mmCIF file of C-alpha atoms and ligand atoms in Angstrom:
data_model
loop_
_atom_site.group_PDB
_atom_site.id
_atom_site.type_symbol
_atom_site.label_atom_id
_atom_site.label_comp_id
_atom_site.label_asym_id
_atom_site.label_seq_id
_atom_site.Cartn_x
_atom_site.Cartn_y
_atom_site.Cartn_z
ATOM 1 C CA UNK A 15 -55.108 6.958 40.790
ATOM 2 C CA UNK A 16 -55.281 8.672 44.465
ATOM 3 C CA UNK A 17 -52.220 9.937 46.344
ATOM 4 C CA UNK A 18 -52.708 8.406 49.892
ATOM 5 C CA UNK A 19 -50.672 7.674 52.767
ATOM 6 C CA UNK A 20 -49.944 4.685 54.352
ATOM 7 C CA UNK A 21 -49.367 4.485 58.382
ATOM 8 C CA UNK A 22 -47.367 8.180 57.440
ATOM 9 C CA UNK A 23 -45.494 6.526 53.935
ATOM 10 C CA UNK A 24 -46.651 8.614 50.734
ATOM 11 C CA UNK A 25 -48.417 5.820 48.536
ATOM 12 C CA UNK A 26 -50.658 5.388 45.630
ATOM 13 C CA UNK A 27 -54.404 3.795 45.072
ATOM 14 C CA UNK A 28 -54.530 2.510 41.479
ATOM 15 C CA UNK A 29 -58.189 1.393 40.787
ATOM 16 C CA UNK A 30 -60.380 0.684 38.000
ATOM 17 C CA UNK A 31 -63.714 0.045 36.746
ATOM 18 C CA UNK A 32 -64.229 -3.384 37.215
ATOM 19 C CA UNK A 33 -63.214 -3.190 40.668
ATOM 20 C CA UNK A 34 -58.858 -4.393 41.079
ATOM 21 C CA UNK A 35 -57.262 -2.328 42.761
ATOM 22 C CA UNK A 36 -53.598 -2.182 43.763
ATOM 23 C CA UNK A 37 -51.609 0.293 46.673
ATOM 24 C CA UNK A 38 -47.758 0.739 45.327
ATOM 25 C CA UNK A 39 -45.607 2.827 48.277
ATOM 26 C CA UNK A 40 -42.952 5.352 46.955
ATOM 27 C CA UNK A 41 -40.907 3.897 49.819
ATOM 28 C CA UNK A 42 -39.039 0.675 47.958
ATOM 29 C CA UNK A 43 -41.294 1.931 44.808
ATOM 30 C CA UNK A 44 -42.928 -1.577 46.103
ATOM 31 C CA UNK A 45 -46.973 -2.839 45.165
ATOM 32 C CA UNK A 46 -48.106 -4.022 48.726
ATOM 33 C CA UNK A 47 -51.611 -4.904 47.797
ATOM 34 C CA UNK A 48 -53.413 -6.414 44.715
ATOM 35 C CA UNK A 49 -57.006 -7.390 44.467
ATOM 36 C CA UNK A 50 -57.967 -8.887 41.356
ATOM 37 C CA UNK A 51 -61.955 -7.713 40.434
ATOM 38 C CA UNK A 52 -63.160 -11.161 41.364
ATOM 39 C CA UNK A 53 -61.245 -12.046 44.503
ATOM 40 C CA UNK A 54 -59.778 -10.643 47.578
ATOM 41 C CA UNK A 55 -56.577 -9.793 48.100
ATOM 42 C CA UNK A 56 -53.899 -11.945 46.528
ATOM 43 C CA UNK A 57 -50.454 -10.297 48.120
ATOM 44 C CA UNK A 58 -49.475 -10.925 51.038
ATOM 45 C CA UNK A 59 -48.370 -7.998 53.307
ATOM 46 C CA UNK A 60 -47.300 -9.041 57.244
ATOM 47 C CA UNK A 61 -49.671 -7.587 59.882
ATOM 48 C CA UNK A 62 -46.232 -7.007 61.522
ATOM 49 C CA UNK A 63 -44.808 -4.923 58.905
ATOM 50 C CA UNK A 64 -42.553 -1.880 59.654
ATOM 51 C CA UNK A 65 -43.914 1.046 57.627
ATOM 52 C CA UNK A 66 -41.211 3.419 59.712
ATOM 53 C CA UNK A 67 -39.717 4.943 55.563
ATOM 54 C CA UNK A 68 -36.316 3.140 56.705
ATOM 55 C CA UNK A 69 -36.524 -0.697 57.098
ATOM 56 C CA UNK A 70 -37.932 -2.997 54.133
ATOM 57 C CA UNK A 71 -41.447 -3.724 54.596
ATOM 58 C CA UNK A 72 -42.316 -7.494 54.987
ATOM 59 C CA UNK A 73 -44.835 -8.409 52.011
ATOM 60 C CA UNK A 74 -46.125 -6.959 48.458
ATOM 61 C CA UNK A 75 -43.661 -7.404 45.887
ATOM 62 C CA UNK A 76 -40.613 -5.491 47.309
ATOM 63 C CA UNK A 77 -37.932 -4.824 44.255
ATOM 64 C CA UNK A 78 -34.725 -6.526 44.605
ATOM 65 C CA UNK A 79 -31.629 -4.244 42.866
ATOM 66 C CA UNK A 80 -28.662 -3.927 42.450
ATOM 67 C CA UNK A 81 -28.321 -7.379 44.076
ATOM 68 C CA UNK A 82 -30.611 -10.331 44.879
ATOM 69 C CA UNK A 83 -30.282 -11.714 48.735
ATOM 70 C CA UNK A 84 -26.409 -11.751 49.711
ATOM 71 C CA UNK A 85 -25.243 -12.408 45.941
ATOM 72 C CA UNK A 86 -22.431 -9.883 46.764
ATOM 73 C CA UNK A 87 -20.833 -7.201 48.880
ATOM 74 C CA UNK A 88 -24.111 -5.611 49.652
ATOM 75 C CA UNK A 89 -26.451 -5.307 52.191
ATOM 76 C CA UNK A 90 -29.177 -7.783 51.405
ATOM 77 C CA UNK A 91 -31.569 -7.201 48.823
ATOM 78 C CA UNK A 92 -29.914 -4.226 47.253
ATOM 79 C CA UNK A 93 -30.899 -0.636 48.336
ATOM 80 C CA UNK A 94 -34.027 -0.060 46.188
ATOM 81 C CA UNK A 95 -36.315 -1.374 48.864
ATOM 82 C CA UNK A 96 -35.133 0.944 50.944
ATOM 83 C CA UNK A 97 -35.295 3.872 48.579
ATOM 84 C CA UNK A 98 -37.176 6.656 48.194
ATOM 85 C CA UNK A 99 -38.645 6.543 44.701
ATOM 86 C CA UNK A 100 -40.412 9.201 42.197
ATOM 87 C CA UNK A 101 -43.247 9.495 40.368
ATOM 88 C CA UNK A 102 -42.513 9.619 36.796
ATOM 89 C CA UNK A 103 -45.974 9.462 35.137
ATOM 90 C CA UNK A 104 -49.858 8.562 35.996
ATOM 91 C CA UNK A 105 -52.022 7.896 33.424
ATOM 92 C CA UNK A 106 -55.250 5.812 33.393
ATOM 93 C CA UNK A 107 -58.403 4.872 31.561
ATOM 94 C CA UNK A 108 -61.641 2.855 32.424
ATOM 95 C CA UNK A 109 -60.316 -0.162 31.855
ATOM 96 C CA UNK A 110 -56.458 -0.005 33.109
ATOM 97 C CA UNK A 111 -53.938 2.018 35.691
ATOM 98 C CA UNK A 112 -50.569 2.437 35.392
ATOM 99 C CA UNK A 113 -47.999 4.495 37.327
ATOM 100 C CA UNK A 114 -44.061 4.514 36.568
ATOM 101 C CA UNK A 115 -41.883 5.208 39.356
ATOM 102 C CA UNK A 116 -38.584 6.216 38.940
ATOM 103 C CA UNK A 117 -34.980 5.616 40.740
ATOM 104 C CA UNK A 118 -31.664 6.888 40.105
ATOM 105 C CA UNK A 119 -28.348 7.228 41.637
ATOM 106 C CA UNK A 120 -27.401 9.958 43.785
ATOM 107 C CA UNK A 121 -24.141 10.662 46.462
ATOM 108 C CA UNK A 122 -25.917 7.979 48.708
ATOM 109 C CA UNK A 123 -26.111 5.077 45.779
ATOM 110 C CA UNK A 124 -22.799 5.785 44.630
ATOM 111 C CA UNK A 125 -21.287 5.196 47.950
ATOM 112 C CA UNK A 126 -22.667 1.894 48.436
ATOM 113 C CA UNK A 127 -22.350 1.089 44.624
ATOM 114 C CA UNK A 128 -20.231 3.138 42.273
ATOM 115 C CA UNK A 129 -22.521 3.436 39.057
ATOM 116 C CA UNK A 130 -24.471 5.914 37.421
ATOM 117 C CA UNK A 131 -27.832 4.234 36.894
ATOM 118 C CA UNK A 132 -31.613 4.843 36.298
ATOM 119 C CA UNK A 133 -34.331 2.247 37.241
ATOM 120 C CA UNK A 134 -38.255 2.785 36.444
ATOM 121 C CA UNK A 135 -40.536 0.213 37.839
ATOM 122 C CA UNK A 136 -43.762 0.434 36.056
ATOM 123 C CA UNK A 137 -47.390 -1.096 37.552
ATOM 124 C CA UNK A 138 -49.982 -1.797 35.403
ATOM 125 C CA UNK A 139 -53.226 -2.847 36.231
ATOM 126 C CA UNK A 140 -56.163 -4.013 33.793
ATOM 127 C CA UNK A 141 -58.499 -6.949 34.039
ATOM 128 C CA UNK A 142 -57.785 -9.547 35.532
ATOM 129 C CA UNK A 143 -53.900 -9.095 35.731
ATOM 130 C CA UNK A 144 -50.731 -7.039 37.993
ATOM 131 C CA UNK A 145 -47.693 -6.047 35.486
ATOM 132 C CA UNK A 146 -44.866 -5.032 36.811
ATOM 133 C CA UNK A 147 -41.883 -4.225 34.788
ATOM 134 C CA UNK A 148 -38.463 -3.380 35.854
ATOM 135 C CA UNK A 149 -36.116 -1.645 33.609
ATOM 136 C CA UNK A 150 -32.264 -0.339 34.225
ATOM 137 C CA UNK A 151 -30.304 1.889 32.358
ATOM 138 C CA UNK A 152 -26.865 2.394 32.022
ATOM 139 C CA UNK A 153 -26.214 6.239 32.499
ATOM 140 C CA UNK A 154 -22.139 5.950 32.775
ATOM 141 C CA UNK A 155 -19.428 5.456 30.776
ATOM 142 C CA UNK A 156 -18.766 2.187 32.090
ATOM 143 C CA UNK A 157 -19.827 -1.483 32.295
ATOM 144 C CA UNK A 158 -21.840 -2.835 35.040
ATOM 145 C CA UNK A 159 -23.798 -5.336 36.531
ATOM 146 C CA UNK A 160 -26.172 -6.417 38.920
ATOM 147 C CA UNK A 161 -28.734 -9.189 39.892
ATOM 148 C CA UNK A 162 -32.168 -8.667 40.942
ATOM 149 C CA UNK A 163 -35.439 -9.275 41.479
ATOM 150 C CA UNK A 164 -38.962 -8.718 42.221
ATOM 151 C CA UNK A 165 -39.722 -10.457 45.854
ATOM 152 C CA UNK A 166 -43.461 -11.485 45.325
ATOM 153 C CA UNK A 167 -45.293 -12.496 48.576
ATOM 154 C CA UNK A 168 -48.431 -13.952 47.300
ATOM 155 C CA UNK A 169 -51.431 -14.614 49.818
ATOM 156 C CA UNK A 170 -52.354 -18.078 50.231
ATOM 157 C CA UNK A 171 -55.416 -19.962 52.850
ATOM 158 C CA UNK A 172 -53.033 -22.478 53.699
ATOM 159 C CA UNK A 173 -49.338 -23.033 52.082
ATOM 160 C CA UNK A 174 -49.255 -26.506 52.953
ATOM 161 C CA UNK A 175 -52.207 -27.139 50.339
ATOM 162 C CA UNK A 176 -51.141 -25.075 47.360
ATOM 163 C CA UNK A 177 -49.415 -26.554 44.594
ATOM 164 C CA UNK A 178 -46.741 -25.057 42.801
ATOM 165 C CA UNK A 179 -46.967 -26.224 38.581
ATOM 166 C CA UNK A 180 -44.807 -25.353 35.957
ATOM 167 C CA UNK A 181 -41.385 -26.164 37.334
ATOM 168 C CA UNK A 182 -40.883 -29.838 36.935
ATOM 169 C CA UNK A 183 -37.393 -30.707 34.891
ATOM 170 C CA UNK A 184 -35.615 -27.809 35.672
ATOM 171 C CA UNK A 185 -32.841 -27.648 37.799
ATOM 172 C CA UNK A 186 -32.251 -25.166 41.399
ATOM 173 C CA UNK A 187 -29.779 -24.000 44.046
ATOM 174 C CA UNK A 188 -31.525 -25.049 47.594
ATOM 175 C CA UNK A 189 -30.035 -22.737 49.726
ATOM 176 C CA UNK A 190 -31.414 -24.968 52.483
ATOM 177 C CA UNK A 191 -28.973 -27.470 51.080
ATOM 178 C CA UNK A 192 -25.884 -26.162 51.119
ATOM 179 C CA UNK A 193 -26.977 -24.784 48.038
ATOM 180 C CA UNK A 194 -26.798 -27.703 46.024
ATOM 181 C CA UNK A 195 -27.990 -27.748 42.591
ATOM 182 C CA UNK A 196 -30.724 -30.322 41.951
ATOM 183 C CA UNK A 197 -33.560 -31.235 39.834
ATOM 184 C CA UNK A 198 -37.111 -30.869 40.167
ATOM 185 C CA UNK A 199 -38.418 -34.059 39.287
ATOM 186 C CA UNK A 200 -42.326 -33.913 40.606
ATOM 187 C CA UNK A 201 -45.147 -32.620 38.636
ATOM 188 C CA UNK A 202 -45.720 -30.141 41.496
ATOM 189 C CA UNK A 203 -43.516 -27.992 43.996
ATOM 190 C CA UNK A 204 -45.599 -28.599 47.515
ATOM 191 C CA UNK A 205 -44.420 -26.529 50.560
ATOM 192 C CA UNK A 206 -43.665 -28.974 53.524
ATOM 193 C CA UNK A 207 -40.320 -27.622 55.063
ATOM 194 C CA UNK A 208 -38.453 -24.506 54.745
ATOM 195 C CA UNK A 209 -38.335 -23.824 50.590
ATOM 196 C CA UNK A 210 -35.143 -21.921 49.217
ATOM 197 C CA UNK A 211 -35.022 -22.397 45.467
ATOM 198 C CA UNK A 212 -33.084 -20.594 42.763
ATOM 199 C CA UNK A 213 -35.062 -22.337 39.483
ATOM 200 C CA UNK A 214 -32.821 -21.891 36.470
ATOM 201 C CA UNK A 215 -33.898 -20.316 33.128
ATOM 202 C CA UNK A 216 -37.240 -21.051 33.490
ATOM 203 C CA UNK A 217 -39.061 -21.015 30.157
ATOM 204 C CA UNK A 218 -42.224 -21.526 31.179
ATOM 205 C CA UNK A 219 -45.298 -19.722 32.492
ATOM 206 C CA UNK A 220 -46.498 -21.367 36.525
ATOM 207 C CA UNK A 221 -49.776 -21.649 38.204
ATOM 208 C CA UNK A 222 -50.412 -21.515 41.538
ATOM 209 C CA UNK A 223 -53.384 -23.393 42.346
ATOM 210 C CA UNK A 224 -55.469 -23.320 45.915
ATOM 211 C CA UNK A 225 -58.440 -24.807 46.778
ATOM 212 C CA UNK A 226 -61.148 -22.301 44.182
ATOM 213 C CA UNK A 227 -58.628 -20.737 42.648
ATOM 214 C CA UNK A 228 -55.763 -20.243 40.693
ATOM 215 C CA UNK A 229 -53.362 -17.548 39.893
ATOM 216 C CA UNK A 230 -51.057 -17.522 36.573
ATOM 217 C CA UNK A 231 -47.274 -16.452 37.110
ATOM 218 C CA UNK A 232 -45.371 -15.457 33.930
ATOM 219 C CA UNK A 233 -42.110 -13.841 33.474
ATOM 220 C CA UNK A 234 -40.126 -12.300 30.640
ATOM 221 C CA UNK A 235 -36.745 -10.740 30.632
ATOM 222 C CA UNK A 236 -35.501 -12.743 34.273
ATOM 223 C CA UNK A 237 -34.335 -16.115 33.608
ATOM 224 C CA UNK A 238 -34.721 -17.401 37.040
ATOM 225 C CA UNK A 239 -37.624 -18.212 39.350
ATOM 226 C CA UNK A 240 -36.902 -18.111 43.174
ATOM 227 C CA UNK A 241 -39.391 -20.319 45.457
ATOM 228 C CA UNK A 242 -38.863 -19.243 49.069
ATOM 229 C CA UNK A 243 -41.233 -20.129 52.472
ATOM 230 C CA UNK A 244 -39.403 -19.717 55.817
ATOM 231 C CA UNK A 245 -41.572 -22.231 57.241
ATOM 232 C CA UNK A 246 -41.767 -22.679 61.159
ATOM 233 C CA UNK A 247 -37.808 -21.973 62.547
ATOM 234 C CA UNK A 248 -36.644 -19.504 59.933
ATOM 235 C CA UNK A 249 -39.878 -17.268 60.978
ATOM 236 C CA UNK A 250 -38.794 -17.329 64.760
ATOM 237 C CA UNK A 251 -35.764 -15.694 63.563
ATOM 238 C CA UNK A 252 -37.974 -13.316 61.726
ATOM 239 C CA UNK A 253 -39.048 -10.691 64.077
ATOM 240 C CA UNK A 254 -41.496 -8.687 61.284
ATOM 241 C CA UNK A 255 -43.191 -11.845 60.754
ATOM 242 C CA UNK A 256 -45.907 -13.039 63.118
ATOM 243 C CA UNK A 257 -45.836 -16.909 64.261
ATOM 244 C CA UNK A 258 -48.037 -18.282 61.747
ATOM 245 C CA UNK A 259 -47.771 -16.014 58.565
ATOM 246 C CA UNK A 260 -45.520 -18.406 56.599
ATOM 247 C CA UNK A 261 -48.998 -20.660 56.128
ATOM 248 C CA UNK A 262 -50.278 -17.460 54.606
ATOM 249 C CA UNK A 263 -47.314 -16.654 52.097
ATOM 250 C CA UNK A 264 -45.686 -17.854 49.726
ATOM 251 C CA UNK A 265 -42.962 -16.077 47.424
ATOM 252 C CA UNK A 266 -42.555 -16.767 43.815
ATOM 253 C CA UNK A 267 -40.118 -14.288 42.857
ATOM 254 C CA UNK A 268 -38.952 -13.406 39.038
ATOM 255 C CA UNK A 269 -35.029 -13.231 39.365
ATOM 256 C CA UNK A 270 -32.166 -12.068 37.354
ATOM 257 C CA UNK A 271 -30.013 -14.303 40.054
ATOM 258 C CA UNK A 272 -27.896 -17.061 38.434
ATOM 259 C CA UNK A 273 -26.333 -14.991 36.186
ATOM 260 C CA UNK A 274 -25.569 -11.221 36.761
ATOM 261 C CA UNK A 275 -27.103 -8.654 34.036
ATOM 262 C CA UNK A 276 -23.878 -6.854 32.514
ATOM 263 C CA UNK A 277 -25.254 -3.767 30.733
ATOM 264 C CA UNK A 278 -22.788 -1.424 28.901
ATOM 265 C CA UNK A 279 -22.009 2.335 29.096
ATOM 266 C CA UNK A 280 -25.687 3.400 27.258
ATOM 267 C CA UNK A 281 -27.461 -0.126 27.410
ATOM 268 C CA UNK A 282 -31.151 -0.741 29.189
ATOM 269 C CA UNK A 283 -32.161 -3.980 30.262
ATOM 270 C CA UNK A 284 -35.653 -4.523 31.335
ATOM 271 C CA UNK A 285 -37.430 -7.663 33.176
ATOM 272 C CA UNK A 286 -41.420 -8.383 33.673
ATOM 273 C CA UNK A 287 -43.285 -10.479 36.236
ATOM 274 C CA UNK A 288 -47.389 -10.907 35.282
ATOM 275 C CA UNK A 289 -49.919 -12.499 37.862
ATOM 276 C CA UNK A 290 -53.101 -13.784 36.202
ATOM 277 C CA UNK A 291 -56.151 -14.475 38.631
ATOM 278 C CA UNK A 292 -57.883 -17.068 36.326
HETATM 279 O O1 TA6 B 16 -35.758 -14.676 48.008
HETATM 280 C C1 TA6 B 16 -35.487 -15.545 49.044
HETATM 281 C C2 TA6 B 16 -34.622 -14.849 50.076
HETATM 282 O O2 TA6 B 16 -33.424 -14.414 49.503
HETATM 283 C C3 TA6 B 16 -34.428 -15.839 51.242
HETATM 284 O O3 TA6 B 16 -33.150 -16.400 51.295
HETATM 285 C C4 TA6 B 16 -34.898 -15.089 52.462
HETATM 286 O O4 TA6 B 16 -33.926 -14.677 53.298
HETATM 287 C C5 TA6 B 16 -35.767 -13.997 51.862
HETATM 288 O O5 TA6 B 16 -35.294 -13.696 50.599
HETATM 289 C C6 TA6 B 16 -36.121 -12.766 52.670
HETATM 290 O O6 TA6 B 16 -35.087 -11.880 52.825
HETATM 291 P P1 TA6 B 16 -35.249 -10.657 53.807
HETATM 292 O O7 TA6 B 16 -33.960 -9.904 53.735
HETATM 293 O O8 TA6 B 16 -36.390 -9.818 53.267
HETATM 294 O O9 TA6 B 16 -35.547 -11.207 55.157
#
């Protein structure tokens, strides 16, 4: 585990013996690169990125909390992207990495959102796998809640031939529909047009498949699964986002979205999101 820094933003190298490796910024506390020991790079971070420590940085898995997209009276997101976060521990062996980085409130939380909180976002890597785990305490004497949500951007050749398994049956909000709630009734979720999906309680573990190679997706502790690819008009609204990167992205985001997490005075809550290169 190196301390680095990345175009001036004070990172971290995790790496280990059988060659992954992963970079996790203390800006956003948010992994912007994972490469798996077989393959290259499997996150996808936007050549267009700002890295300037105050606007959210395109790509990697930025962390979503204490709301997901515009789910309320906040800015979107949540603040955490756009937080500084801490190192809480380091520890490593031959065959695994994993740093915890921690974020609490302070005068500047509190004004946006009136709760005493603490959030550690933990990184593992070991094989063949990325875990990240989100947890959220309750430090106050009151109730609260929040949605979130961990905002994976994972690499792809070519979105328009990756398939998408796992979600067939269960229903969605497409924002891109008025955000109706449908079904998905194909065996596969192809992207073809701009993709806005809020999966419901989604029991199962995905796969993303690509021509020579797949990636496993699994989730615990977030109900929801959110599909999203701007395709080609959204991205000419998005200025950190060069012409053609939506062929090269694709998120598949683990989501506490549909319903809000409502922790009590004392009460943690914690939510994990697992990529498998297979
Ligand atoms: O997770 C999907 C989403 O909420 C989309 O609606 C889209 O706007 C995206 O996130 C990116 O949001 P951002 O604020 O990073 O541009």
């Amino acid at each position: 585990i190196e301390h680095i820094e990345l175009k001036g933003i004070p990172a971290l190298r995790l790496s280990i013996a059988n060659g992954a490796s992963a970079v996790l910024s203390l800006f956003g506390g948010q992994v912007l690169s994972w490469s798996p020991p077989a393959g290259g790079e499997r996150l996808y971070l936007s050549p267009l990125a700002a890295h300037d420590g105050l606007q959210p940085i395109r790509g990697g898995i930025p962390v979503c909390f204490p709301q997901f997209a515009d789910l309320g009276p906040l800015m979107q997101h949540g603040f955490a992207r756009t937080a500084q976060w801490t190192v809480l521990t380091e520890r490593h062996g031959k065959d695994f990495a994993l740093v915890s980085l921690g974020l609490s409130d302070s005068a500047a939380t509190r004004a946006l959102w009136p709760h005493a909180f603490e959030a550690e976002l933990s990184v593992l890597i070991e094989d063949n796998r990325l875990d990240l785990e989100l947890e959220v305490g309750n430090r106050g004497d009151s109730e609260f809640s929040f949605t979130a949500a961990l905002h994976t951007y994972l690499a792809v050749h070519e979105v328009e031939q990756t398939r998408l398994e796992g979600l067939h049956g269960y229903s969605y909000r497409d924002k891109t529909d008025a955000n109706r709630i449908k079904r998905d009734s194909g065996d596969v979720v192809e992207i073809e047009a701009e993709t806005d999906r809020i999966y419901h309680d989604v029991q199962r573990p995905l796969l993303l498949r690509e021509y020579r190679r797949s990636l496993g997706i699994n989730a615990e502790g977030f109900a929801d699964v959110v599909v999203w690819n701007p395709w080609v008009e959204r991205s000419a609204a998005i200025a950190d986002l060069p012409k053609d990167g939506f062929r090269h992205l694709l998120c598949v985001e683990a989501a506490a979205a549909q319903h809000p997490v409502r922790l009590a005075a004392g009460e943690r809550w914690w939510g994990r999101q697992t990529l498998v290169e297979l």
